[in-house]
PDB file of C-alpha atoms and ligand atoms in Angstrom:
ATOM      1  CA  MET A 275     137.611  65.139 -37.982  1.00 77.00           C
ATOM      2  CA  TYR A 276     140.645  62.947 -37.454  1.00 84.00           C
ATOM      3  CA  LYS A 277     143.901  64.331 -37.262  1.00 93.00           C
ATOM      4  CA  ASN A 278     147.011  63.569 -39.721  1.00 94.00           C
ATOM      5  CA  TYR A 279     150.428  62.817 -38.672  1.00 97.00           C
ATOM      6  CA  ARG A 280     153.358  62.636 -40.994  1.00 97.00           C
ATOM      7  CA  PRO A 281     156.688  61.673 -39.547  1.00 98.00           C
ATOM      8  CA  ASN A 282     160.052  62.775 -40.865  1.00 98.00           C
ATOM      9  CA  ASN A 283     161.876  59.484 -39.912  1.00 98.00           C
ATOM     10  CA  LEU A 284     160.896  56.375 -38.290  1.00 98.00           C
ATOM     11  CA  LYS A 285     161.988  57.792 -34.726  1.00 98.00           C
ATOM     12  CA  GLU A 286     159.466  60.476 -35.148  1.00 98.00           C
ATOM     13  CA  ALA A 287     156.753  57.840 -36.052  1.00 98.00           C
ATOM     14  CA  LEU A 288     157.672  55.633 -33.099  1.00 98.00           C
ATOM     15  CA  ASP A 289     157.792  58.426 -30.579  1.00 98.00           C
ATOM     16  CA  TRP A 290     154.246  59.771 -31.871  1.00 98.00           C
ATOM     17  CA  MET A 291     152.891  55.872 -31.642  1.00 98.00           C
ATOM     18  CA  ALA A 292     153.929  56.260 -27.897  1.00 98.00           C
ATOM     19  CA  GLU A 293     152.513  59.220 -27.092  1.00 97.00           C
ATOM     20  CA  HIS A 294     149.127  59.000 -29.123  1.00 97.00           C
ATOM     21  CA  LYS A 295     146.548  56.609 -30.588  1.00 97.00           C
ATOM     22  CA  LEU A 296     147.371  56.602 -34.043  1.00 98.00           C
ATOM     23  CA  ILE A 297     146.308  54.286 -37.122  1.00 97.00           C
ATOM     24  CA  PRO A 298     149.088  53.708 -39.291  1.00 98.00           C
ATOM     25  CA  VAL A 299     148.537  54.303 -42.963  1.00 97.00           C
ATOM     26  CA  ALA A 300     150.849  52.662 -45.419  1.00 98.00           C
ATOM     27  CA  GLY A 301     149.432  52.112 -49.163  1.00 97.00           C
ATOM     28  CA  GLY A 302     145.875  52.534 -47.724  1.00 95.00           C
ATOM     29  CA  THR A 303     144.417  50.199 -50.194  1.00 95.00           C
ATOM     30  CA  ASP A 304     142.794  48.336 -47.409  1.00 93.00           C
ATOM     31  CA  LEU A 305     142.133  51.212 -45.010  1.00 92.00           C
ATOM     32  CA  MET A 306     140.682  53.843 -47.501  1.00 88.00           C
ATOM     33  CA  ILE A 307     138.279  51.486 -48.649  1.00 84.00           C
ATOM     34  CA  ARG A 308     137.236  50.543 -45.354  1.00 84.00           C
ATOM     35  CA  ALA A 309     136.819  54.122 -44.671  1.00 82.00           C
ATOM     36  CA  ARG A 310     134.899  55.230 -47.352  1.00 79.00           C
ATOM     37  CA  ASN A 311     132.283  57.506 -47.154  1.00 78.00           C
ATOM     38  CA  TRP A 312     129.382  59.146 -49.493  1.00 77.00           C
ATOM     39  CA  GLN A 313     130.769  60.984 -52.507  1.00 77.00           C
ATOM     40  CA  GLY A 314     132.118  64.408 -51.347  1.00 74.00           C
ATOM     41  CA  ALA A 315     132.625  63.335 -47.656  1.00 75.00           C
ATOM     42  CA  SER A 316     136.228  62.653 -46.117  1.00 76.00           C
ATOM     43  CA  ARG A 317     136.946  59.178 -45.202  1.00 76.00           C
ATOM     44  CA  ALA A 318     135.534  58.028 -41.960  1.00 81.00           C
ATOM     45  CA  MET A 319     138.403  57.005 -40.244  1.00 84.00           C
ATOM     46  CA  LYS A 320     138.410  55.392 -37.167  1.00 87.00           C
ATOM     47  CA  GLY A 321     140.606  58.038 -35.387  1.00 92.00           C
ATOM     48  CA  ASP A 322     143.880  59.758 -35.966  1.00 95.00           C
ATOM     49  CA  VAL A 323     146.369  58.502 -38.609  1.00 96.00           C
ATOM     50  CA  ILE A 324     149.726  58.552 -38.927  1.00 97.00           C
ATOM     51  CA  TYR A 325     151.315  58.226 -42.535  1.00 97.00           C
ATOM     52  CA  ILE A 326     154.518  55.795 -42.897  1.00 98.00           C
ATOM     53  CA  GLN A 327     154.589  54.627 -46.518  1.00 95.00           C
ATOM     54  CA  HIS A 328     157.114  57.442 -47.624  1.00 96.00           C
ATOM     55  CA  LEU A 329     159.486  56.424 -44.353  1.00 98.00           C
ATOM     56  CA  ASP A 330     162.677  55.212 -46.078  1.00 97.00           C
ATOM     57  CA  GLU A 331     163.516  53.051 -42.927  1.00 98.00           C
ATOM     58  CA  LEU A 332     160.569  50.886 -43.785  1.00 98.00           C
ATOM     59  CA  ARG A 333     161.677  50.063 -47.327  1.00 98.00           C
ATOM     60  CA  PHE A 334     164.460  47.750 -47.447  1.00 98.00           C
ATOM     61  CA  ILE A 335     165.205  44.197 -48.982  1.00 98.00           C
ATOM     62  CA  THR A 336     168.282  42.842 -47.397  1.00 98.00           C
ATOM     63  CA  GLU A 337     169.657  39.223 -46.761  1.00 98.00           C
ATOM     64  CA  THR A 338     171.912  37.257 -44.693  1.00 98.00           C
ATOM     65  CA  GLU A 339     173.285  33.846 -45.121  1.00 98.00           C
ATOM     66  CA  THR A 340     169.981  32.200 -43.304  1.00 98.00           C
ATOM     67  CA  ASP A 341     167.114  34.648 -44.133  1.00 98.00           C
ATOM     68  CA  TYR A 342     165.798  37.505 -46.141  1.00 98.00           C
ATOM     69  CA  HIS A 343     164.875  40.864 -44.666  1.00 98.00           C
ATOM     70  CA  ILE A 344     161.879  42.682 -46.012  1.00 98.00           C
ATOM     71  CA  GLY A 345     160.956  45.907 -44.785  1.00 98.00           C
ATOM     72  CA  ALA A 346     157.082  46.390 -44.054  1.00 98.00           C
ATOM     73  CA  GLY A 347     157.016  49.477 -46.117  1.00 98.00           C
ATOM     74  CA  VAL A 348     157.974  47.411 -49.365  1.00 98.00           C
ATOM     75  CA  THR A 349     155.153  47.456 -51.633  1.00 98.00           C
ATOM     76  CA  GLN A 350     154.013  44.411 -53.506  1.00 97.00           C
ATOM     77  CA  ALA A 351     155.401  45.584 -56.873  1.00 97.00           C
ATOM     78  CA  GLN A 352     158.838  46.028 -55.243  1.00 98.00           C
ATOM     79  CA  PHE A 353     158.748  42.796 -53.845  1.00 98.00           C
ATOM     80  CA  CYS A 354     158.023  41.244 -57.188  1.00 97.00           C
ATOM     81  CA  GLN A 355     160.719  42.897 -58.963  1.00 97.00           C
ATOM     82  CA  CYS A 356     163.229  42.245 -56.765  1.00 98.00           C
ATOM     83  CA  ASP A 357     165.447  39.303 -58.167  1.00 97.00           C
ATOM     84  CA  MET A 358     167.202  38.345 -54.784  1.00 98.00           C
ATOM     85  CA  LEU A 359     163.708  36.712 -53.440  1.00 98.00           C
ATOM     86  CA  PRO A 360     162.861  33.375 -54.143  1.00 97.00           C
ATOM     87  CA  ASP A 361     160.775  32.797 -57.383  1.00 96.00           C
ATOM     88  CA  TYR A 362     158.113  31.093 -55.050  1.00 95.00           C
ATOM     89  CA  ALA A 363     157.334  33.984 -53.034  1.00 97.00           C
ATOM     90  CA  ARG A 364     157.350  36.678 -56.092  1.00 97.00           C
ATOM     91  CA  GLU A 365     154.872  34.282 -57.686  1.00 94.00           C
ATOM     92  CA  VAL A 366     152.201  34.776 -54.427  1.00 94.00           C
ATOM     93  CA  VAL A 367     152.727  38.275 -54.736  1.00 95.00           C
ATOM     94  CA  GLY A 368     152.609  38.778 -58.283  1.00 93.00           C
ATOM     95  CA  GLN A 369     149.055  37.006 -58.236  1.00 91.00           C
ATOM     96  CA  MET A 370     147.642  39.648 -55.725  1.00 91.00           C
ATOM     97  CA  ALA A 371     145.224  42.784 -56.631  1.00 89.00           C
ATOM     98  CA  THR A 372     146.328  44.641 -59.942  1.00 91.00           C
ATOM     99  CA  PRO A 373     149.663  46.271 -60.770  1.00 91.00           C
ATOM    100  CA  ALA A 374     148.235  49.694 -59.834  1.00 93.00           C
ATOM    101  CA  ILE A 375     147.346  48.464 -56.271  1.00 94.00           C
ATOM    102  CA  ARG A 376     150.600  46.725 -55.968  1.00 95.00           C
ATOM    103  CA  ASN A 377     152.420  49.780 -56.519  1.00 96.00           C
ATOM    104  CA  ALA A 378     151.008  51.221 -53.418  1.00 97.00           C
ATOM    105  CA  ALA A 379     150.057  48.346 -51.324  1.00 97.00           C
ATOM    106  CA  THR A 380     152.739  47.249 -48.749  1.00 98.00           C
ATOM    107  CA  ILE A 381     153.852  44.000 -47.364  1.00 98.00           C
ATOM    108  CA  GLY A 382     153.373  45.449 -43.939  1.00 98.00           C
ATOM    109  CA  GLY A 383     149.755  46.180 -44.724  1.00 98.00           C
ATOM    110  CA  ASN A 384     148.890  42.999 -45.798  1.00 97.00           C
ATOM    111  CA  ILE A 385     150.126  41.332 -42.667  1.00 97.00           C
ATOM    112  CA  ALA A 386     148.770  43.488 -40.247  1.00 97.00           C
ATOM    113  CA  ASN A 387     145.281  43.522 -41.822  1.00 92.00           C
ATOM    114  CA  ALA A 388     144.985  40.117 -40.787  1.00 91.00           C
ATOM    115  CA  ALA A 389     142.209  39.362 -43.028  1.00 89.00           C
ATOM    116  CA  SER A 390     141.515  35.421 -43.479  1.00 84.00           C
ATOM    117  CA  VAL A 391     141.938  36.263 -47.333  1.00 86.00           C
ATOM    118  CA  ALA A 392     145.079  38.037 -47.099  1.00 91.00           C
ATOM    119  CA  ASP A 393     147.356  36.149 -49.913  1.00 92.00           C
ATOM    120  CA  LEU A 394     150.687  36.630 -48.285  1.00 96.00           C
ATOM    121  CA  LEU A 395     149.901  34.729 -45.173  1.00 96.00           C
ATOM    122  CA  PRO A 396     150.085  31.149 -46.531  1.00 97.00           C
ATOM    123  CA  LEU A 397     153.425  31.644 -47.694  1.00 97.00           C
ATOM    124  CA  LEU A 398     154.540  33.283 -44.667  1.00 98.00           C
ATOM    125  CA  TYR A 399     153.267  30.240 -42.593  1.00 98.00           C
ATOM    126  CA  ALA A 400     154.421  27.775 -45.052  1.00 97.00           C
ATOM    127  CA  ALA A 401     157.905  29.664 -44.912  1.00 97.00           C
ATOM    128  CA  ASP A 402     158.115  30.051 -41.135  1.00 98.00           C
ATOM    129  CA  ALA A 403     158.338  33.579 -41.488  1.00 98.00           C
ATOM    130  CA  LYS A 404     158.929  36.073 -38.487  1.00 98.00           C
ATOM    131  CA  ILE A 405     157.640  39.286 -37.907  1.00 98.00           C
ATOM    132  CA  VAL A 406     159.867  41.996 -36.098  1.00 98.00           C
ATOM    133  CA  LEU A 407     157.777  44.592 -34.176  1.00 98.00           C
ATOM    134  CA  ARG A 408     159.042  48.094 -33.105  1.00 98.00           C
ATOM    135  CA  SER A 409     158.230  50.583 -30.501  1.00 98.00           C
ATOM    136  CA  ARG A 410     160.034  53.348 -29.064  1.00 98.00           C
ATOM    137  CA  ASP A 411     161.060  51.226 -26.388  1.00 97.00           C
ATOM    138  CA  SER A 412     161.229  47.598 -27.514  1.00 98.00           C
ATOM    139  CA  ARG A 413     161.766  45.228 -30.506  1.00 98.00           C
ATOM    140  CA  ARG A 414     159.833  41.947 -30.549  1.00 98.00           C
ATOM    141  CA  VAL A 415     160.331  39.053 -33.001  1.00 98.00           C
ATOM    142  CA  LEU A 416     157.193  36.869 -33.285  1.00 98.00           C
ATOM    143  CA  PRO A 417     156.649  33.776 -35.603  1.00 98.00           C
ATOM    144  CA  ILE A 418     153.782  34.619 -37.972  1.00 98.00           C
ATOM    145  CA  GLN A 419     151.693  32.235 -35.981  1.00 96.00           C
ATOM    146  CA  SER A 420     151.892  33.930 -32.773  1.00 97.00           C
ATOM    147  CA  PHE A 421     151.274  37.384 -34.522  1.00 97.00           C
ATOM    148  CA  GLU A 422     148.180  36.425 -36.536  1.00 96.00           C
ATOM    149  CA  ILE A 423     145.876  35.522 -33.700  1.00 96.00           C
ATOM    150  CA  GLY A 424     142.445  35.602 -35.347  1.00 94.00           C
ATOM    151  CA  LYS A 425     140.399  37.259 -38.042  1.00 91.00           C
ATOM    152  CA  TYR A 426     141.372  40.893 -38.265  1.00 93.00           C
ATOM    153  CA  LYS A 427     143.363  40.376 -34.872  1.00 96.00           C
ATOM    154  CA  THR A 428     146.999  40.492 -34.523  1.00 98.00           C
ATOM    155  CA  ALA A 429     149.385  40.724 -31.418  1.00 98.00           C
ATOM    156  CA  ARG A 430     150.751  44.102 -32.106  1.00 98.00           C
ATOM    157  CA  ARG A 431     150.294  46.613 -29.314  1.00 98.00           C
ATOM    158  CA  ALA A 432     148.978  50.072 -30.357  1.00 97.00           C
ATOM    159  CA  ASP A 433     152.319  51.798 -29.938  1.00 98.00           C
ATOM    160  CA  GLU A 434     154.048  49.253 -32.421  1.00 98.00           C
ATOM    161  CA  LEU A 435     154.753  49.061 -35.877  1.00 98.00           C
ATOM    162  CA  ILE A 436     155.568  45.996 -37.864  1.00 98.00           C
ATOM    163  CA  PHE A 437     159.223  46.902 -38.905  1.00 98.00           C
ATOM    164  CA  GLU A 438     159.954  43.659 -41.127  1.00 98.00           C
ATOM    165  CA  VAL A 439     159.114  40.254 -42.148  1.00 98.00           C
ATOM    166  CA  ILE A 440     162.066  37.835 -41.816  1.00 98.00           C
ATOM    167  CA  LEU A 441     161.931  35.320 -44.245  1.00 98.00           C
ATOM    168  CA  PRO A 442     164.115  32.134 -43.846  1.00 98.00           C
ATOM    169  CA  LYS A 443     165.880  30.732 -46.977  1.00 98.00           C
ATOM    170  CA  LEU A 444     164.887  27.562 -47.731  1.00 97.00           C
ATOM    171  CA  GLU A 445     166.158  25.109 -49.973  1.00 96.00           C
ATOM    172  CA  ILE A 446     162.941  24.569 -51.944  1.00 95.00           C
ATOM    173  CA  ARG A 447     162.441  21.416 -54.226  1.00 95.00           C
ATOM    174  CA  ARG A 448     159.053  21.816 -55.536  1.00 95.00           C
ATOM    175  CA  THR A 449     156.192  23.809 -54.845  1.00 96.00           C
ATOM    176  CA  LEU A 450     152.298  24.114 -55.696  1.00 95.00           C
ATOM    177  CA  TYR A 451     150.642  27.622 -55.084  1.00 94.00           C
ATOM    178  CA  LYS A 452     146.865  28.088 -56.251  1.00 93.00           C
ATOM    179  CA  LYS A 453     144.834  31.102 -55.473  1.00 90.00           C
ATOM    180  CA  MET A 454     141.416  30.376 -56.330  1.00 82.00           C
ATOM    181  CA  GLY A 455     138.855  33.411 -57.047  1.00 76.00           C
ATOM    182  CA  GLN A 456     136.224  34.538 -58.999  1.00 69.00           C
ATOM    183  CA  ARG A 457     138.319  35.682 -62.083  1.00 64.00           C
ATOM    184  CA  ARG A 458     142.102  36.121 -62.356  1.00 64.00           C
ATOM    185  CA  ALA A 459     142.947  39.453 -61.524  1.00 64.00           C
ATOM    186  CA  SER A 460     142.030  41.845 -58.733  1.00 58.00           C
ATOM    187  CA  ILE A 461     139.845  39.330 -56.628  1.00 68.00           C
ATOM    188  CA  LEU A 462     140.243  38.278 -53.160  1.00 75.00           C
ATOM    189  CA  SER A 463     140.712  34.388 -52.916  1.00 77.00           C
ATOM    190  CA  LYS A 464     138.038  31.772 -52.045  1.00 86.00           C
ATOM    191  CA  VAL A 465     141.092  29.653 -51.199  1.00 88.00           C
ATOM    192  CA  SER A 466     144.635  30.332 -51.219  1.00 91.00           C
ATOM    193  CA  PHE A 467     147.017  27.004 -51.202  1.00 95.00           C
ATOM    194  CA  MET A 468     150.674  27.148 -50.641  1.00 96.00           C
ATOM    195  CA  ALA A 469     152.616  23.663 -50.588  1.00 97.00           C
ATOM    196  CA  LEU A 470     156.216  23.702 -50.607  1.00 97.00           C
ATOM    197  CA  GLU A 471     158.802  20.967 -50.347  1.00 96.00           C
ATOM    198  CA  ALA A 472     161.775  21.889 -48.558  1.00 96.00           C
ATOM    199  CA  GLU A 473     164.901  20.242 -47.034  1.00 94.00           C
ATOM    200  CA  ASP A 474     162.786  18.809 -43.966  1.00 94.00           C
ATOM    201  CA  GLY A 475     160.098  17.887 -46.472  1.00 96.00           C
ATOM    202  CA  THR A 476     156.619  19.142 -47.185  1.00 97.00           C
ATOM    203  CA  ARG A 477     154.804  22.259 -45.749  1.00 97.00           C
ATOM    204  CA  ILE A 478     151.364  23.258 -46.484  1.00 97.00           C
ATOM    205  CA  ALA A 479     149.432  26.272 -45.566  1.00 97.00           C
ATOM    206  CA  ILE A 480     145.888  27.033 -46.681  1.00 96.00           C
ATOM    207  CA  GLY A 481     144.351  30.801 -46.619  1.00 93.00           C
ATOM    208  CA  ALA A 482     140.660  32.048 -46.746  1.00 89.00           C
ATOM    209  CA  VAL A 483     139.127  28.914 -45.099  1.00 88.00           C
ATOM    210  CA  ASN A 484     139.231  29.359 -41.595  1.00 88.00           C
ATOM    211  CA  ASP A 485     139.679  32.896 -39.528  1.00 90.00           C
ATOM    212  CA  THR A 486     143.426  31.964 -39.532  1.00 93.00           C
ATOM    213  CA  VAL A 487     145.872  30.217 -41.987  1.00 95.00           C
ATOM    214  CA  VAL A 488     145.503  26.530 -41.551  1.00 95.00           C
ATOM    215  CA  ARG A 489     148.938  24.673 -41.047  1.00 97.00           C
ATOM    216  CA  SER A 490     149.282  21.432 -39.126  1.00 97.00           C
ATOM    217  CA  LYS A 491     152.723  19.988 -38.482  1.00 96.00           C
ATOM    218  CA  GLU A 492     151.437  16.789 -37.531  1.00 96.00           C
ATOM    219  CA  LEU A 493     149.833  16.171 -40.698  1.00 96.00           C
ATOM    220  CA  GLU A 494     152.770  17.282 -42.602  1.00 96.00           C
ATOM    221  CA  LYS A 495     154.607  14.666 -40.830  1.00 96.00           C
ATOM    222  CA  ARG A 496     152.133  12.173 -41.779  1.00 95.00           C
ATOM    223  CA  ILE A 497     152.692  13.035 -45.465  1.00 94.00           C
ATOM    224  CA  ASN A 498     156.240  12.883 -44.912  1.00 93.00           C
ATOM    225  CA  GLU A 499     156.222   9.229 -43.634  1.00 92.00           C
ATOM    226  CA  GLY A 500     154.039   8.208 -46.462  1.00 87.00           C
ATOM    227  CA  GLY A 501     150.829   7.844 -43.980  1.00 80.00           C
ATOM    228  CA  GLY A 502     147.488   6.711 -45.835  1.00 86.00           C
ATOM    229  CA  VAL A 503     146.155   9.211 -48.120  1.00 90.00           C
ATOM    230  CA  LYS A 504     142.560   9.134 -46.472  1.00 92.00           C
ATOM    231  CA  SER A 505     143.856   9.951 -43.129  1.00 93.00           C
ATOM    232  CA  VAL A 506     145.741  12.982 -44.210  1.00 94.00           C
ATOM    233  CA  LEU A 507     142.645  14.177 -46.198  1.00 95.00           C
ATOM    234  CA  ASP A 508     140.356  13.489 -43.404  1.00 94.00           C
ATOM    235  CA  GLY A 509     142.715  15.322 -41.036  1.00 95.00           C
ATOM    236  CA  TYR A 510     142.827  18.676 -43.214  1.00 95.00           C
ATOM    237  CA  LYS A 511     139.007  17.959 -43.385  1.00 93.00           C
ATOM    238  CA  ALA A 512     138.472  18.325 -39.583  1.00 93.00           C
ATOM    239  CA  LEU A 513     140.617  21.656 -39.764  1.00 93.00           C
ATOM    240  CA  LEU A 514     138.465  23.449 -42.394  1.00 90.00           C
ATOM    241  CA  HIS A 515     136.070  24.988 -39.984  1.00 86.00           C
ATOM    242  CA  GLY A 516     134.851  28.165 -42.120  1.00 76.00           C
ATOM    243  CA  SER A 517     131.350  28.396 -43.296  1.00 78.00           C
ATOM    244  CA  ASP A 518     129.631  29.782 -46.234  1.00 76.00           C
ATOM    245  CA  ASP A 519     130.231  33.344 -47.192  1.00 78.00           C
ATOM    246  CA  LYS A 520     129.598  35.808 -50.016  1.00 75.00           C
ATOM    247  CA  ARG A 521     132.558  34.717 -52.012  1.00 76.00           C
ATOM    248  CA  SER A 522     132.198  30.867 -51.705  1.00 79.00           C
ATOM    249  CA  THR A 523     130.647  27.911 -49.831  1.00 84.00           C
ATOM    250  CA  LYS A 524     132.504  25.674 -47.204  1.00 82.00           C
ATOM    251  CA  ARG A 525     131.779  22.809 -49.583  1.00 87.00           C
ATOM    252  CA  TYR A 526     133.661  24.326 -52.626  1.00 87.00           C
ATOM    253  CA  ARG A 527     136.737  25.224 -50.499  1.00 89.00           C
ATOM    254  CA  GLU A 528     136.852  22.079 -49.007  1.00 88.00           C
ATOM    255  CA  ARG A 529     136.993  20.217 -52.523  1.00 92.00           C
ATOM    256  CA  VAL A 530     139.539  22.689 -53.800  1.00 92.00           C
ATOM    257  CA  VAL A 531     141.805  21.779 -50.437  1.00 93.00           C
ATOM    258  CA  ILE A 532     141.171  17.942 -50.946  1.00 94.00           C
ATOM    259  CA  ASN A 533     141.874  18.052 -54.892  1.00 94.00           C
ATOM    260  CA  LEU A 534     145.073  20.032 -54.382  1.00 95.00           C
ATOM    261  CA  LEU A 535     146.195  17.770 -51.502  1.00 95.00           C
ATOM    262  CA  MET A 536     145.617  14.837 -53.584  1.00 94.00           C
ATOM    263  CA  LYS A 537     147.851  16.494 -56.496  1.00 94.00           C
ATOM    264  CA  TRP A 538     150.676  17.372 -53.991  1.00 95.00           C
ATOM    265  CA  MET A 539     150.689  13.678 -52.563  1.00 93.00           C
ATOM    266  CA  GLU A 540     150.285  12.044 -55.992  1.00 90.00           C
ATOM    267  CA  GLU A 541     153.397  13.779 -57.391  1.00 85.00           C
ATOM    268  CA  LYS A 542     155.304  12.658 -54.251  1.00 72.00           C
ATOM    269  CA  ARG A 543     155.199   9.229 -54.949  1.00 63.00           C
TER     270      ARG A 543
HETATM  271  C1  FAD B  12     141.369  46.409 -55.979  1.00 81.72           C
HETATM  272  C2  FAD B  12     142.116  45.489 -54.607  1.00 81.72           C
HETATM  273  C3  FAD B  12     142.237  44.335 -55.055  1.00 81.72           C
HETATM  274  C4  FAD B  12     142.990  43.647 -53.687  1.00 81.72           C
HETATM  275  N1  FAD B  12     143.635  42.657 -54.175  1.00 81.72           N
HETATM  276  C5  FAD B  12     144.091  41.918 -53.055  1.00 81.72           C
HETATM  277  C6  FAD B  12     144.340  40.261 -53.301  1.00 81.72           C
HETATM  278  O1  FAD B  12     144.536  39.808 -54.259  1.00 81.72           O
HETATM  279  N2  FAD B  12     144.903  39.927 -51.914  1.00 81.72           N
HETATM  280  C7  FAD B  12     145.517  40.360 -50.940  1.00 81.72           C
HETATM  281  O2  FAD B  12     145.984  39.658 -50.027  1.00 81.72           O
HETATM  282  N3  FAD B  12     144.802  41.666 -50.785  1.00 81.72           N
HETATM  283  C8  FAD B  12     144.219  42.272 -51.597  1.00 81.72           C
HETATM  284  N4  FAD B  12     143.667  43.362 -51.242  1.00 81.72           N
HETATM  285  C9  FAD B  12     143.969  44.158 -50.053  1.00 81.72           C
HETATM  286  C10 FAD B  12     145.314  45.156 -49.957  1.00 81.72           C
HETATM  287  O3  FAD B  12     145.834  45.717 -51.182  1.00 81.72           O
HETATM  288  C11 FAD B  12     146.532  44.346 -49.475  1.00 81.72           C
HETATM  289  O4  FAD B  12     146.033  43.673 -48.155  1.00 81.72           O
HETATM  290  C12 FAD B  12     147.515  45.097 -49.148  1.00 81.72           C
HETATM  291  O5  FAD B  12     148.717  44.664 -49.088  1.00 81.72           O
HETATM  292  C13 FAD B  12     147.484  46.365 -47.929  1.00 81.72           C
HETATM  293  O6  FAD B  12     148.701  47.043 -47.880  1.00 81.72           O
HETATM  294  P1  FAD B  12     148.618  48.638 -47.517  1.00 81.72           P
HETATM  295  O7  FAD B  12     149.850  49.309 -47.518  1.00 81.72           O
HETATM  296  O8  FAD B  12     147.590  49.379 -48.663  1.00 81.72           O
HETATM  297  O9  FAD B  12     147.947  48.756 -46.175  1.00 81.72           O
HETATM  298  P2  FAD B  12     146.786  50.163 -45.684  1.00 81.72           P
HETATM  299  O10 FAD B  12     145.585  49.695 -46.018  1.00 81.72           O
HETATM  300  O11 FAD B  12     147.843  51.133 -45.201  1.00 81.72           O
HETATM  301  O12 FAD B  12     146.685  49.091 -44.072  1.00 81.72           O
HETATM  302  C14 FAD B  12     146.262  48.032 -43.830  1.00 81.72           C
HETATM  303  C15 FAD B  12     146.210  47.780 -42.375  1.00 81.72           C
HETATM  304  O13 FAD B  12     147.463  47.505 -41.983  1.00 81.72           O
HETATM  305  C16 FAD B  12     147.770  48.395 -40.943  1.00 81.72           C
HETATM  306  N5  FAD B  12     149.496  48.502 -41.377  1.00 81.72           N
HETATM  307  C17 FAD B  12     149.791  48.989 -42.369  1.00 81.72           C
HETATM  308  N6  FAD B  12     151.033  49.034 -42.562  1.00 81.72           N
HETATM  309  C18 FAD B  12     151.725  48.861 -40.966  1.00 81.72           C
HETATM  310  C19 FAD B  12     152.947  48.520 -39.981  1.00 81.72           C
HETATM  311  N7  FAD B  12     153.991  48.885 -40.984  1.00 81.72           N
HETATM  312  N8  FAD B  12     152.537  48.380 -39.008  1.00 81.72           N
HETATM  313  C20 FAD B  12     151.546  48.097 -38.257  1.00 81.72           C
HETATM  314  N9  FAD B  12     150.238  48.279 -39.153  1.00 81.72           N
HETATM  315  C21 FAD B  12     150.336  48.540 -40.308  1.00 81.72           C
HETATM  316  C22 FAD B  12     147.033  49.852 -40.987  1.00 81.72           C
HETATM  317  O14 FAD B  12     146.821  50.257 -39.789  1.00 81.72           O
HETATM  318  C23 FAD B  12     145.782  48.817 -41.299  1.00 81.72           C
HETATM  319  O15 FAD B  12     145.080  48.538 -40.399  1.00 81.72           O
HETATM  320  C24 FAD B  12     143.227  44.369 -52.474  1.00 81.72           C
HETATM  321  C25 FAD B  12     142.459  45.638 -52.087  1.00 81.72           C
HETATM  322  C26 FAD B  12     142.159  46.332 -53.749  1.00 81.72           C
HETATM  323  C27 FAD B  12     141.741  47.697 -53.137  1.00 81.72           C
END
């Protein structure tokens, strides 16, 4: 039977994380499902857990002149309802899961889980977001690409919590976001595609196609310089390594990505 820790504040949480090997539980919408057991039995957690959802120090949304700061404990519902945050970001989170799940599921949980289908990740890659990690004795700031190192793998150390996400303020001129799934609501993505036209040009991030999100600054440069459509499409095709799985096929995902890229580039001309 695993032990439960319920800290009174962030300091206590980080002290306990430094002293024990603990699994953080935020909204529990990923973890509890993965740990489900036969009816009547307690959850099959893989170790002792620490509950962090109630910690006020992780539930904030603030802004500076250059960035938004979003605490890891902010729920998807709070994110969507926050007028301060840009519409293109709220649209992505508003299409995740269902209202009931969004009331519990946190931003930090979606990022820490590092699932290839996590819908927040393409947005964070396209925006060049940074992840702030805190432990009892350290604070680290990592670009999202350095944090997400593989399918279900992150650069987080066992004694660290995700503290916040830093989302740079961009001057957005155009966006295209598409989440493709079996149905509209409560479904994991077959493909999630985020294109932004910011002051420095096109940024494109594609989720659910590989183990981690696909983003290529070299191909974006080619788009910005008006390079040949074929060379851009071939370049992206070469980056899509995923295989067929229970949600979709490699071929379907490739076709969706190519169609969306063509739409994006046509609108640019
Ligand atoms: C019905 C249903 C529909 C869903 N639909 C979608 C969807 O459309 N798109 C999508 O992307 N996801 C979806 N999900 C998955 C899930 O809801 C999200 O990934 C959610 O954001 C997870 O957040 P959480 O707070 O519940 O995480 P938890 O389940 O509490 O934790 C998930 C992981 O993150 C870790 N963790 C949590 N917080 C921190 C932190 N601050 N620091 C370090 N580690 C931390 C935990 O240890 C665990 O490994 C769905 C889930 C369900 C049940």
